[in-house]
Short mmCIF file of C-alpha atoms (C1' of nucleotides) in Angstrom, two decimals:
data_model
loop_
_atom_site.label_atom_id
_atom_site.label_comp_id
_atom_site.label_asym_id
_atom_site.label_seq_id
_atom_site.Cartn_x
_atom_site.Cartn_y
_atom_site.Cartn_z
CA MET Z 1 0.03 -0.16 0.20
CA GLU Z 2 2.49 2.40 -1.13
CA LYS Z 3 0.30 4.47 -3.34
CA PRO Z 4 1.27 8.18 -2.83
CA ARG Z 5 4.74 7.47 -3.96
CA ALA Z 6 6.95 10.12 -5.38
CA LYS Z 7 5.66 11.66 -8.66
CA THR Z 8 8.10 11.00 -11.78
CA PRO Z 9 9.53 14.05 -13.70
CA ARG Z 10 7.21 12.82 -16.67
CA GLU Z 11 4.16 12.47 -14.43
CA ARG Z 12 4.89 16.06 -12.99
CA TYR Z 13 5.17 17.14 -16.46
CA ARG Z 14 1.84 15.73 -17.46
CA VAL Z 15 0.28 17.47 -14.54
CA GLU Z 16 1.84 20.77 -15.80
CA VAL Z 17 0.63 20.48 -19.34
CA ARG Z 18 -2.73 19.39 -18.09
CA ALA Z 19 -3.04 22.59 -15.71
CA GLU Z 20 -1.78 24.87 -18.73
CA ILE Z 21 -4.54 23.30 -20.90
CA LYS Z 22 -7.22 23.99 -18.65
CA GLU Z 23 -5.67 27.80 -18.00
CA ARG Z 24 -5.71 28.69 -21.79
CA ALA Z 25 -9.26 26.98 -21.95
CA TRP Z 26 -10.50 29.67 -19.17
CA GLU Z 27 -8.73 32.22 -21.06
CA GLN Z 28 -10.48 31.18 -24.26
CA ILE Z 29 -14.09 31.02 -22.23
CA ALA Z 30 -13.67 34.15 -21.20
CA THR Z 31 -12.76 36.06 -24.43
CA ALA Z 32 -15.46 34.02 -26.55
CA GLY Z 33 -17.73 32.05 -24.34
CA ALA Z 34 -17.50 28.48 -23.37
CA SER Z 35 -19.35 27.47 -26.55
CA ALA Z 36 -16.08 28.80 -28.63
CA LEU Z 37 -13.86 26.61 -26.76
CA SER Z 38 -11.90 24.88 -29.41
CA LEU Z 39 -8.92 22.24 -28.95
CA ASN Z 40 -6.98 23.18 -31.73
CA ALA Z 41 -7.23 26.96 -30.69
CA ILE Z 42 -5.97 25.96 -27.20
CA ALA Z 43 -3.10 23.70 -28.79
CA LYS Z 44 -2.16 26.84 -31.24
CA GLN Z 45 -1.62 29.24 -28.10
CA ILE Z 46 0.32 26.86 -26.01
CA GLY Z 47 2.47 26.17 -29.10
CA MET Z 48 1.42 22.63 -29.84
CA SER Z 49 -0.35 20.55 -32.54
CA GLY Z 50 -3.84 19.92 -32.30
CA PRO Z 51 -3.70 16.14 -31.93
CA ALA Z 52 -1.06 16.39 -29.13
CA LEU Z 53 -3.83 17.66 -26.63
CA TYR Z 54 -5.38 14.05 -26.73
CA ARG Z 55 -2.40 12.57 -24.68
CA TYR Z 56 -3.91 14.84 -22.07
CA TYR Z 57 -7.65 14.98 -22.63
CA ALA Z 58 -10.00 12.35 -24.36
CA GLY Z 59 -11.56 14.99 -26.42
CA ARG Z 60 -13.23 18.27 -26.25
CA ASP Z 61 -16.09 17.12 -24.02
CA ASP Z 62 -13.91 15.23 -21.56
CA LEU Z 63 -11.96 18.47 -21.45
CA ILE Z 64 -15.40 20.63 -20.56
CA THR Z 65 -16.50 17.93 -18.17
CA GLU Z 66 -13.00 18.52 -16.41
CA LEU Z 67 -13.68 22.61 -16.44
CA VAL Z 68 -17.29 21.95 -15.04
CA LYS Z 69 -15.76 19.95 -11.98
CA ASP Z 70 -12.90 22.41 -11.39
CA ALA Z 71 -15.59 25.30 -11.36
CA TYR Z 72 -17.60 23.25 -8.66
CA ARG Z 73 -14.50 22.17 -6.83
CA GLY Z 74 -13.35 25.73 -6.49
CA LEU Z 75 -16.54 27.06 -5.33
CA ALA Z 76 -16.87 24.53 -2.96
CA ASP Z 77 -13.42 25.01 -1.79
CA ALA Z 78 -13.72 28.89 -1.56
CA LEU Z 79 -16.95 28.22 0.79
CA GLY Z 80 -15.01 25.44 2.70
CA GLU Z 81 -12.11 27.88 3.34
CA ALA Z 82 -14.24 30.23 5.11
CA SER Z 83 -16.47 27.35 6.67
CA ARG Z 84 -13.21 25.89 8.08
CA ALA Z 85 -12.26 29.54 9.51
CA GLY Z 86 -15.77 29.46 11.45
CA ALA Z 87 -17.50 31.96 9.17
CA GLY Z 88 -21.17 32.08 9.76
CA PRO Z 89 -23.71 32.77 6.81
CA GLU Z 90 -22.29 36.23 6.10
CA GLY Z 91 -18.77 34.82 5.79
CA LEU Z 92 -19.86 32.44 3.45
CA ALA Z 93 -21.89 34.99 1.14
CA HIS Z 94 -18.69 37.01 0.92
CA ALA Z 95 -16.82 33.98 0.15
CA LEU Z 96 -19.18 33.32 -2.41
CA ARG Z 97 -19.38 36.74 -3.81
CA GLY Z 98 -15.77 37.26 -3.80
CA TRP Z 99 -15.10 33.82 -5.67
CA ALA Z 100 -17.73 34.33 -8.52
CA LEU Z 101 -16.41 38.00 -8.97
CA LYS Z 102 -12.82 36.53 -9.52
CA HIS Z 103 -14.21 33.74 -11.81
CA PRO Z 104 -17.20 34.68 -13.53
CA GLN Z 105 -16.71 32.19 -16.39
CA ARG Z 106 -16.68 29.65 -13.74
CA TYR Z 107 -19.99 30.79 -11.81
CA PHE Z 108 -21.76 30.93 -14.98
CA LEU Z 109 -20.51 27.36 -16.10
CA ILE Z 110 -22.06 26.13 -12.97
CA TYR Z 111 -25.13 28.45 -12.63
CA GLY Z 112 -25.47 29.87 -16.02
CA THR Z 113 -27.56 28.90 -19.29
CA PRO Z 114 -27.89 25.20 -19.23
CA VAL Z 115 -26.91 23.43 -22.58
CA PRO Z 116 -29.70 21.47 -23.79
CA GLY Z 117 -28.52 17.85 -23.95
CA TYR Z 118 -25.65 18.12 -21.57
CA HIS Z 119 -25.57 16.62 -18.47
CA ALA Z 120 -23.35 17.69 -15.46
CA PRO Z 121 -20.96 14.97 -14.15
CA GLU Z 122 -21.99 12.72 -11.29
CA GLU Z 123 -19.30 14.47 -9.30
CA THR Z 124 -20.95 17.79 -9.23
CA VAL Z 125 -23.84 16.66 -7.19
CA ALA Z 126 -21.85 15.68 -4.35
CA ILE Z 127 -20.13 18.61 -4.47
CA ALA Z 128 -23.36 20.71 -4.59
CA SER Z 129 -24.52 18.64 -1.44
CA GLU Z 130 -21.30 19.61 0.20
CA MET Z 131 -21.96 23.23 -0.14
CA MET Z 132 -25.36 22.95 0.81
CA ALA Z 133 -24.38 21.33 3.90
CA MET Z 134 -22.31 24.20 4.98
CA LEU Z 135 -25.19 26.60 4.20
CA LEU Z 136 -27.20 24.44 6.51
CA ASP Z 137 -24.47 24.37 9.21
CA ALA Z 138 -24.01 27.86 9.13
CA PHE Z 139 -27.56 28.92 9.36
CA ALA Z 140 -28.31 25.89 12.14
CA ALA Z 141 -25.36 27.76 14.10
CA LEU Z 142 -27.13 31.06 14.13
CA PRO Z 143 -28.28 32.30 17.46
CA GLY Z 144 -31.94 32.73 18.03
CA ASP Z 145 -35.07 31.25 16.48
CA SER Z 146 -35.92 31.11 12.84
CA PRO Z 147 -39.72 32.15 12.63
CA SER Z 148 -41.59 29.17 10.76
CA ARG Z 149 -43.45 30.40 7.39
CA PRO Z 150 -46.14 28.43 5.42
CA PHE Z 151 -43.45 27.09 2.82
CA ASP Z 152 -41.56 25.39 5.58
CA THR Z 153 -44.51 22.73 6.11
CA HIS Z 154 -43.84 21.81 2.31
CA LEU Z 155 -40.26 21.57 2.64
CA ALA Z 156 -40.47 19.46 5.91
CA ASP Z 157 -42.18 16.67 3.47
CA HIS Z 158 -39.43 17.09 0.57
CA ARG Z 159 -36.11 17.40 2.26
CA SER Z 160 -34.40 14.36 0.79
CA TRP Z 161 -31.73 16.83 -0.42
CA ASP Z 162 -30.88 17.63 2.96
CA GLY Z 163 -27.99 15.26 3.14
CA GLY Z 164 -29.55 14.03 6.83
CA HIS Z 165 -28.91 17.58 8.47
CA PRO Z 166 -30.86 17.52 11.71
CA ALA Z 167 -31.92 21.37 11.27
CA GLY Z 168 -35.51 22.06 11.26
CA ALA Z 169 -37.50 23.02 7.99
CA ALA Z 170 -37.23 26.65 8.85
CA VAL Z 171 -33.37 26.56 8.44
CA LEU Z 172 -33.68 24.74 5.37
CA HIS Z 173 -35.78 27.30 3.97
CA GLU Z 174 -33.17 29.93 5.23
CA ALA Z 175 -30.62 28.15 3.38
CA LEU Z 176 -32.39 27.73 0.32
CA ALA Z 177 -33.30 31.48 0.39
CA PHE Z 178 -29.76 32.33 0.86
CA TRP Z 179 -28.81 30.29 -2.10
CA THR Z 180 -31.77 31.82 -4.61
CA ARG Z 181 -31.41 35.39 -3.32
CA LEU Z 182 -27.61 35.88 -3.48
CA HIS Z 183 -27.60 33.94 -6.83
CA GLY Z 184 -30.26 36.41 -8.03
CA VAL Z 185 -27.90 39.47 -7.36
CA LEU Z 186 -24.57 37.93 -8.33
CA SER Z 187 -25.83 36.70 -11.64
CA LEU Z 188 -27.61 39.88 -12.85
CA GLU Z 189 -24.50 41.74 -11.51
CA LEU Z 190 -22.17 39.61 -13.49
CA ALA Z 191 -24.19 39.30 -16.33
CA GLY Z 192 -23.87 43.41 -16.65
CA HIS Z 193 -27.44 44.41 -16.12
CA PHE Z 194 -26.66 46.60 -13.41
CA ASP Z 195 -24.12 48.34 -15.16
CA ALA Z 196 -26.35 51.26 -16.23
CA MET Z 197 -27.84 51.44 -13.28
CA GLY Z 198 -25.20 53.38 -11.24
CA PHE Z 199 -25.68 51.93 -7.72
CA ASP Z 200 -23.11 49.56 -6.27
CA PRO Z 201 -23.89 46.27 -6.62
CA ALA Z 202 -22.08 45.22 -3.49
CA ARG Z 203 -24.41 47.12 -1.60
CA LEU Z 204 -27.42 45.47 -2.73
CA PHE Z 205 -25.73 42.07 -2.33
CA GLN Z 206 -25.17 43.24 1.45
CA ALA Z 207 -28.73 44.51 1.64
CA GLU Z 208 -30.14 41.10 0.59
CA LEU Z 209 -28.10 39.37 2.96
CA ASP Z 210 -28.85 41.62 5.88
CA ASP Z 211 -32.27 41.10 5.20
CA LEU Z 212 -31.71 37.12 5.23
CA LEU Z 213 -30.00 37.46 8.50
CA ALA Z 214 -32.70 39.97 10.05
CA ARG Z 215 -35.08 37.03 10.33
CA ARG Z 216 -32.93 36.11 13.31
CA ALA Z 217 -33.02 39.28 15.10
CA MET S 1 -49.68 60.43 -44.71
CA GLU S 2 -51.17 57.20 -45.70
CA LYS S 3 -48.33 54.80 -43.97
CA PRO S 4 -50.24 52.21 -43.00
CA ARG S 5 -51.65 51.40 -46.53
CA ALA S 6 -52.82 47.63 -47.19
CA LYS S 7 -50.10 44.87 -47.45
CA THR S 8 -49.48 43.17 -50.64
CA PRO S 9 -49.39 39.55 -50.61
CA ARG S 10 -45.73 39.67 -51.19
CA GLU S 11 -45.03 41.76 -48.24
CA ARG S 12 -47.51 39.29 -46.23
CA TYR S 13 -45.76 36.46 -47.35
CA ARG S 14 -42.29 38.06 -46.66
CA VAL S 15 -43.56 38.37 -43.33
CA GLU S 16 -44.68 34.81 -43.00
CA VAL S 17 -41.24 33.78 -43.90
CA ARG S 18 -39.73 35.93 -41.62
CA ALA S 19 -41.78 34.49 -38.93
CA GLU S 20 -41.09 30.80 -39.76
CA ILE S 21 -37.36 31.44 -39.68
CA LYS S 22 -37.81 32.82 -36.05
CA GLU S 23 -39.60 29.71 -35.19
CA ARG S 24 -37.03 27.31 -36.59
CA ALA S 25 -34.40 29.15 -34.56
CA TRP S 26 -36.32 29.10 -31.34
CA GLU S 27 -36.74 25.13 -31.88
CA GLN S 28 -32.90 25.09 -32.81
CA ILE S 29 -32.13 26.82 -29.47
CA ALA S 30 -34.29 24.65 -27.49
CA THR S 31 -32.60 21.73 -29.03
CA ALA S 32 -28.96 22.50 -28.90
CA GLY S 33 -28.43 25.91 -27.41
CA ALA S 34 -28.23 29.51 -28.88
CA SER S 35 -24.67 28.96 -29.55
CA ALA S 36 -25.50 26.11 -32.08
CA LEU S 37 -27.67 28.68 -33.93
CA SER S 38 -27.02 27.82 -37.99
CA LEU S 39 -28.61 29.68 -40.76
CA ASN S 40 -28.19 26.63 -42.88
CA ALA S 41 -29.61 24.29 -40.50
CA ILE S 42 -32.72 26.78 -39.98
CA ALA S 43 -33.06 26.55 -44.17
CA LYS S 44 -32.86 22.95 -44.28
CA GLN S 45 -35.93 22.54 -41.77
CA ILE S 46 -37.90 25.03 -43.75
CA GLY S 47 -36.99 23.13 -47.09
CA MET S 48 -35.01 26.13 -48.48
CA SER S 49 -31.47 26.59 -49.68
CA GLY S 50 -29.17 28.48 -47.41
CA PRO S 51 -28.30 31.38 -49.14
CA ALA S 52 -32.18 32.01 -49.46
CA LEU S 53 -32.36 33.18 -45.97
CA TYR S 54 -30.36 36.26 -46.41
CA ARG S 55 -33.24 37.59 -48.45
CA TYR S 56 -34.66 37.97 -44.95
CA TYR S 57 -31.94 38.36 -42.62
CA ALA S 58 -28.76 40.25 -43.30
CA GLY S 59 -26.89 37.26 -41.67
CA ARG S 60 -26.43 35.15 -38.61
CA ASP S 61 -25.97 38.00 -36.14
CA ASP S 62 -29.02 40.03 -37.49
CA LEU S 63 -31.06 37.12 -37.07
CA ILE S 64 -29.78 36.75 -33.28
CA THR S 65 -30.43 40.19 -32.77
CA GLU S 66 -33.77 39.72 -33.68
CA LEU S 67 -34.40 37.19 -31.56
CA VAL S 68 -33.09 39.11 -28.47
CA LYS S 69 -35.26 42.01 -29.25
CA ASP S 70 -38.19 39.64 -29.52
CA ALA S 71 -37.52 37.98 -26.19
CA TYR S 72 -37.40 41.32 -24.44
CA ARG S 73 -40.55 42.20 -26.18
CA GLY S 74 -42.24 39.07 -25.44
CA LEU S 75 -41.43 39.41 -21.92
CA ALA S 76 -42.58 43.07 -21.79
CA ASP S 77 -45.87 42.21 -23.40
CA ALA S 78 -46.59 39.50 -20.80
CA LEU S 79 -45.61 41.71 -17.95
CA GLY S 80 -47.49 44.89 -19.68
CA GLU S 81 -50.83 42.54 -20.41
CA ALA S 82 -50.71 42.12 -16.59
CA SER S 83 -50.23 45.71 -15.63
CA ARG S 84 -52.94 46.57 -18.14
CA ALA S 85 -54.93 44.42 -16.21
CA GLY S 86 -54.37 46.28 -13.11
CA ALA S 87 -52.01 43.56 -11.44
CA GLY S 88 -50.10 44.59 -8.75
CA PRO S 89 -46.66 42.86 -7.82
CA GLU S 90 -48.23 39.55 -7.23
CA GLY S 91 -50.06 39.39 -10.68
CA LEU S 92 -46.35 40.73 -12.48
CA ALA S 93 -44.50 38.14 -10.71
CA HIS S 94 -47.05 34.92 -11.98
CA ALA S 95 -46.93 36.84 -15.39
CA LEU S 96 -43.18 36.83 -15.17
CA ARG S 97 -43.10 33.12 -13.85
CA GLY S 98 -45.55 32.00 -16.47
CA TRP S 99 -43.63 33.64 -19.30
CA ALA S 100 -40.61 32.01 -17.92
CA LEU S 101 -41.63 28.53 -17.96
CA LYS S 102 -43.28 28.90 -21.29
CA HIS S 103 -40.24 30.20 -22.83
CA PRO S 104 -37.22 29.33 -20.84
CA GLN S 105 -34.92 29.86 -24.08
CA ARG S 106 -36.04 33.43 -24.32
CA TYR S 107 -35.97 33.61 -20.65
CA PHE S 108 -31.92 32.60 -20.63
CA LEU S 109 -31.31 34.69 -23.95
CA ILE S 110 -32.32 37.78 -21.84
CA TYR S 111 -30.86 37.06 -18.34
CA GLY S 112 -28.52 34.05 -19.11
CA THR S 113 -24.97 33.72 -19.36
CA PRO S 114 -23.39 36.74 -21.23
CA VAL S 115 -21.59 35.97 -24.39
CA PRO S 116 -18.27 37.99 -24.14
CA GLY S 117 -18.18 40.54 -26.69
CA TYR S 118 -21.93 40.53 -27.90
CA HIS S 119 -23.55 43.83 -26.93
CA ALA S 120 -27.32 43.46 -26.65
CA PRO S 121 -29.27 45.77 -29.05
CA GLU S 122 -29.98 49.57 -28.14
CA GLU S 123 -33.86 48.70 -28.26
CA THR S 124 -33.49 46.23 -25.31
CA VAL S 125 -32.45 49.20 -22.93
CA ALA S 126 -35.90 50.83 -23.67
CA ILE S 127 -37.65 47.70 -23.12
CA ALA S 128 -35.91 46.92 -19.81
CA SER S 129 -36.87 50.64 -18.57
CA GLU S 130 -40.33 49.97 -19.44
CA MET S 131 -40.54 46.77 -17.29
CA MET S 132 -38.82 48.52 -14.62
CA ALA S 133 -41.59 51.54 -14.82
CA MET S 134 -44.30 48.45 -14.62
CA LEU S 135 -42.67 47.17 -11.49
CA LEU S 136 -42.46 50.93 -9.76
CA ASP S 137 -45.89 51.46 -10.55
CA ALA S 138 -47.33 48.14 -9.16
CA PHE S 139 -45.12 48.78 -5.78
CA ALA S 140 -45.86 52.64 -5.61
CA ALA S 141 -49.43 51.64 -5.64
CA LEU S 142 -49.63 49.20 -2.68
CA PRO S 143 -51.04 50.25 0.24
CA GLY S 144 -49.16 50.53 3.42
CA ASP S 145 -45.73 52.24 3.83
CA SER S 146 -42.47 50.50 2.85
CA PRO S 147 -40.09 50.82 6.12
CA SER S 148 -36.66 52.48 4.75
CA ARG S 149 -33.57 50.31 4.89
CA PRO S 150 -29.76 51.43 5.06
CA PHE S 151 -29.37 50.62 0.99
CA ASP S 152 -32.18 52.88 0.34
CA THR S 153 -30.07 55.90 1.26
CA HIS S 154 -27.39 54.68 -1.26
CA LEU S 155 -30.29 53.94 -4.16
CA ALA S 156 -31.54 57.81 -3.38
CA ASP S 157 -28.21 58.95 -5.03
CA HIS S 158 -27.93 56.62 -7.55
CA ARG S 159 -31.51 56.48 -9.38
CA SER S 160 -30.72 57.50 -12.50
CA TRP S 161 -32.82 54.35 -13.80
CA ASP S 162 -35.81 55.19 -12.40
CA GLY S 163 -37.13 56.74 -15.58
CA GLY S 164 -38.37 59.57 -13.77
CA HIS S 165 -40.55 57.68 -11.21
CA PRO S 166 -41.68 59.80 -8.32
CA ALA S 167 -41.41 56.65 -5.78
CA GLY S 168 -39.36 56.90 -2.75
CA ALA S 169 -36.32 55.15 -2.66
CA ALA S 170 -37.67 52.46 -0.53
CA VAL S 171 -40.03 51.78 -3.36
CA LEU S 172 -37.13 51.62 -5.84
CA HIS S 173 -35.68 49.24 -3.65
CA GLU S 174 -38.53 46.90 -3.09
CA ALA S 175 -38.69 46.74 -7.03
CA LEU S 176 -34.85 45.88 -7.32
CA ALA S 177 -35.53 42.98 -4.84
CA PHE S 178 -38.90 41.72 -6.74
CA TRP S 179 -36.52 41.35 -9.82
CA THR S 180 -33.16 39.95 -8.10
CA ARG S 181 -35.20 37.62 -5.70
CA LEU S 182 -37.52 36.12 -8.48
CA HIS S 183 -34.94 36.06 -11.30
CA GLY S 184 -32.91 33.79 -8.58
CA VAL S 185 -35.54 31.30 -7.94
CA LEU S 186 -36.53 31.12 -11.45
CA SER S 187 -33.28 31.01 -13.04
CA LEU S 188 -32.14 28.09 -10.76
CA GLU S 189 -35.66 26.55 -11.34
CA LEU S 190 -35.24 26.76 -15.14
CA ALA S 191 -31.48 25.41 -15.32
CA GLY S 192 -32.87 22.59 -13.21
CA HIS S 193 -31.05 23.17 -10.18
CA PHE S 194 -34.00 22.30 -8.29
CA ASP S 195 -34.72 19.13 -10.27
CA ALA S 196 -33.33 16.46 -7.74
CA MET S 197 -34.31 18.35 -4.52
CA GLY S 198 -37.91 17.43 -4.33
CA PHE S 199 -39.65 20.24 -3.29
CA ASP S 200 -42.11 22.26 -5.55
CA PRO S 201 -40.50 25.55 -7.25
CA ALA S 202 -43.54 27.00 -7.19
CA ARG S 203 -43.95 27.04 -3.71
CA LEU S 204 -40.57 28.60 -3.16
CA PHE S 205 -41.21 31.26 -5.92
CA GLN S 206 -44.96 32.04 -3.54
CA ALA S 207 -42.60 31.96 -0.68
CA GLU S 208 -40.17 34.66 -1.80
CA LEU S 209 -43.16 36.60 -3.42
CA ASP S 210 -45.00 36.51 0.03
CA ASP S 211 -41.79 37.80 1.59
CA LEU S 212 -41.35 40.41 -0.66
CA LEU S 213 -44.91 41.62 -0.02
CA ALA S 214 -44.99 41.02 3.90
CA ARG S 215 -42.70 44.02 4.38
CA ARG S 216 -45.96 46.35 3.67
CA ALA S 217 -48.41 44.35 6.18
"C1'" DT K 1 28.39 3.07 -16.08
"C1'" DG K 2 26.88 1.60 -20.63
"C1'" DT K 3 23.83 -0.59 -23.50
"C1'" DA K 4 19.20 -2.33 -25.20
"C1'" DC K 5 14.71 -1.60 -25.03
"C1'" DA K 6 9.79 0.32 -23.82
"C1'" DT K 7 7.39 4.20 -22.80
"C1'" DC K 8 5.59 8.16 -24.25
"C1'" DA K 9 4.82 13.33 -25.83
"C1'" DG K 10 4.77 15.59 -29.68
"C1'" DT K 11 4.19 16.14 -35.15
"C1'" DG K 12 2.29 16.25 -39.87
"C1'" DA K 13 -0.85 14.73 -43.02
"C1'" DA K 14 -5.51 13.42 -43.64
"C1'" DC K 15 -10.55 12.42 -43.09
"C1'" DG K 16 -15.40 14.36 -43.25
"C1'" DC K 17 -18.12 18.03 -41.78
"C1'" DG K 18 -21.05 22.12 -41.41
"C1'" DC K 19 -20.23 26.78 -41.22
"C1'" DG K 20 -21.41 31.82 -42.84
"C1'" DT K 21 -21.50 34.22 -46.84
"C1'" DT K 22 -20.82 35.93 -52.11
"C1'" DC K 23 -22.36 35.59 -56.57
"C1'" DA K 24 -24.40 34.84 -61.23
"C1'" DC K 25 -28.45 33.19 -62.71
"C1'" DT K 26 -33.71 31.32 -63.06
"C1'" DG K 27 -38.18 31.67 -62.98
"C1'" DA K 28 -42.24 33.45 -61.00
"C1'" DT K 29 -44.92 37.29 -59.08
"C1'" DG K 30 -46.52 42.10 -59.66
"C1'" DT K 31 -46.90 46.97 -61.88
"C1'" DA K 32 -47.66 50.15 -65.69
"C1'" DC K 33 -49.43 51.46 -69.94
"C1'" DT D 1 -57.60 42.46 -71.38
"C1'" DG D 2 -53.03 42.39 -72.96
"C1'" DT D 3 -48.25 43.01 -73.34
"C1'" DA D 4 -43.11 44.80 -71.68
"C1'" DC D 5 -41.02 45.58 -68.07
"C1'" DA D 6 -39.47 45.53 -62.95
"C1'" DT D 7 -39.29 43.23 -58.91
"C1'" DC D 8 -37.99 39.89 -56.02
"C1'" DA D 9 -37.98 34.95 -54.34
"C1'" DG D 10 -34.85 31.17 -54.18
"C1'" DT D 11 -31.37 28.30 -56.47
"C1'" DG D 12 -26.93 25.67 -56.92
"C1'" DA D 13 -21.90 26.23 -56.99
"C1'" DA D 14 -18.32 27.92 -55.09
"C1'" DC D 15 -15.12 30.61 -51.62
"C1'" DG D 16 -12.15 29.68 -47.24
"C1'" DC D 17 -12.49 28.37 -42.67
"C1'" DG D 18 -11.81 26.07 -38.41
"C1'" DC D 19 -13.28 22.35 -36.23
"C1'" DG D 20 -12.90 17.39 -34.10
"C1'" DT D 21 -10.62 13.64 -34.28
"C1'" DT D 22 -7.58 9.24 -36.44
"C1'" DC D 23 -3.54 7.80 -37.80
"C1'" DA D 24 1.53 6.39 -38.67
"C1'" DC D 25 5.59 8.28 -37.40
"C1'" DT D 26 9.70 10.48 -35.21
"C1'" DG D 27 12.47 11.43 -31.62
"C1'" DA D 28 13.36 12.12 -26.64
"C1'" DT D 29 13.01 10.34 -21.84
"C1'" DG D 30 12.82 6.53 -18.55
"C1'" DT D 31 13.91 1.89 -17.07
"C1'" DA D 32 16.25 -2.99 -16.80
"C1'" DC D 33 19.98 -5.11 -16.46
#
DNA sequence: TGTACATCAGTGAACGCGCGTTCACTGATGTAC
DNA sequence: TGTACATCAGTGAACGCGCGTTCACTGATGTAC
């Protein structure tokens, strides 16, 4: 059982090239959108021949799948870092916004327009649960009681997604609202819908966040 | 000044074909996404030769621009119908959700992942204002007072987008929250992020809506 | 340390494909007298 | 109503392009003895 043996130079190199391919892929997505992602174009940018990339990825679809997984992983790690540092919902919210502003393409790859026919890789549902668990923990740890609302009774009957979390339905509701409301502000901000409006999106985001937390006052 | 003279058969035909092209375009977007939109494929479906489409649209970009404008127009009309029927925020919300569920591709063309480098046609900003005006009217007409919140003071200084509406900043805030929160729920619902969760998205939407309106109680 | 072999990264040619777009043309429809 | 001409929808060939992907190959790097 000597699995994690030292990496050979070749393995190291392979990892580096795979990483560079992904980097260029993100650049390309930032420039022309995910649908314009082209293996040949990436190869040209790296200074390789198109077919060379097939040593590293099975094909275009494989690369995209990898990017989607990385995006999920990246977001979950950003939230996880905050979570491990003991952050509550407010800290998680700012970690979310910070990550989204830093990686808008990745954010949209997760939450943007779905591509008909494309099914997200299995792994992403586990990561989504992981993130939801952090949210539930954060809200469950909040002081005070969350007043129950009509939707909670419906939620109580449909909580198969809670990962076995012991929190009450009102807390699930809070976590859901956190997700949908912050996504609402963030996605419109990132898509530029506030650009011509003049107000500061960060303040709207904070206002939404305050509103979510005010329930516990 | 006899502008609206009767349409000749040729004009009528032209209008029909332009409409059919758009219909097929939407079908194609529903099947493979907006980025896969191909003039040649549309022509084939209609039973025409590729180049024939150039009699009706200047090119691919022109067609897409037309689709974007139609999407905005369609949403504004759906809201406008409710508005003219005297609907308040609740009616507008349901008109919004109804339209979005009926035309998810159009919804995403408006609010989905932005394509880097693509600039929405001028006309859309006017339509966006038109929709915002309906929201402002609806909230302004609501009975009761909207309690002021911290963000309102910032908004009061950045309301160039209000179209000259006389409502106070608290009302602008309400309209903004209406937009971002309902979009948050809707876009996640349409993208399928709730699919495996089991609860009824309509109820979550209603819960968010109730929450927006509860402020006035 | 040196040689023989295996592994593997990367190349260049080639495949078929569908794309947007242009062009010169045909034939049908509409208009003017 | 009939003829002469103008308008316009649609065709088919052709353009250059970039795409994903396969294949047989070269040459460098690593491994075993």
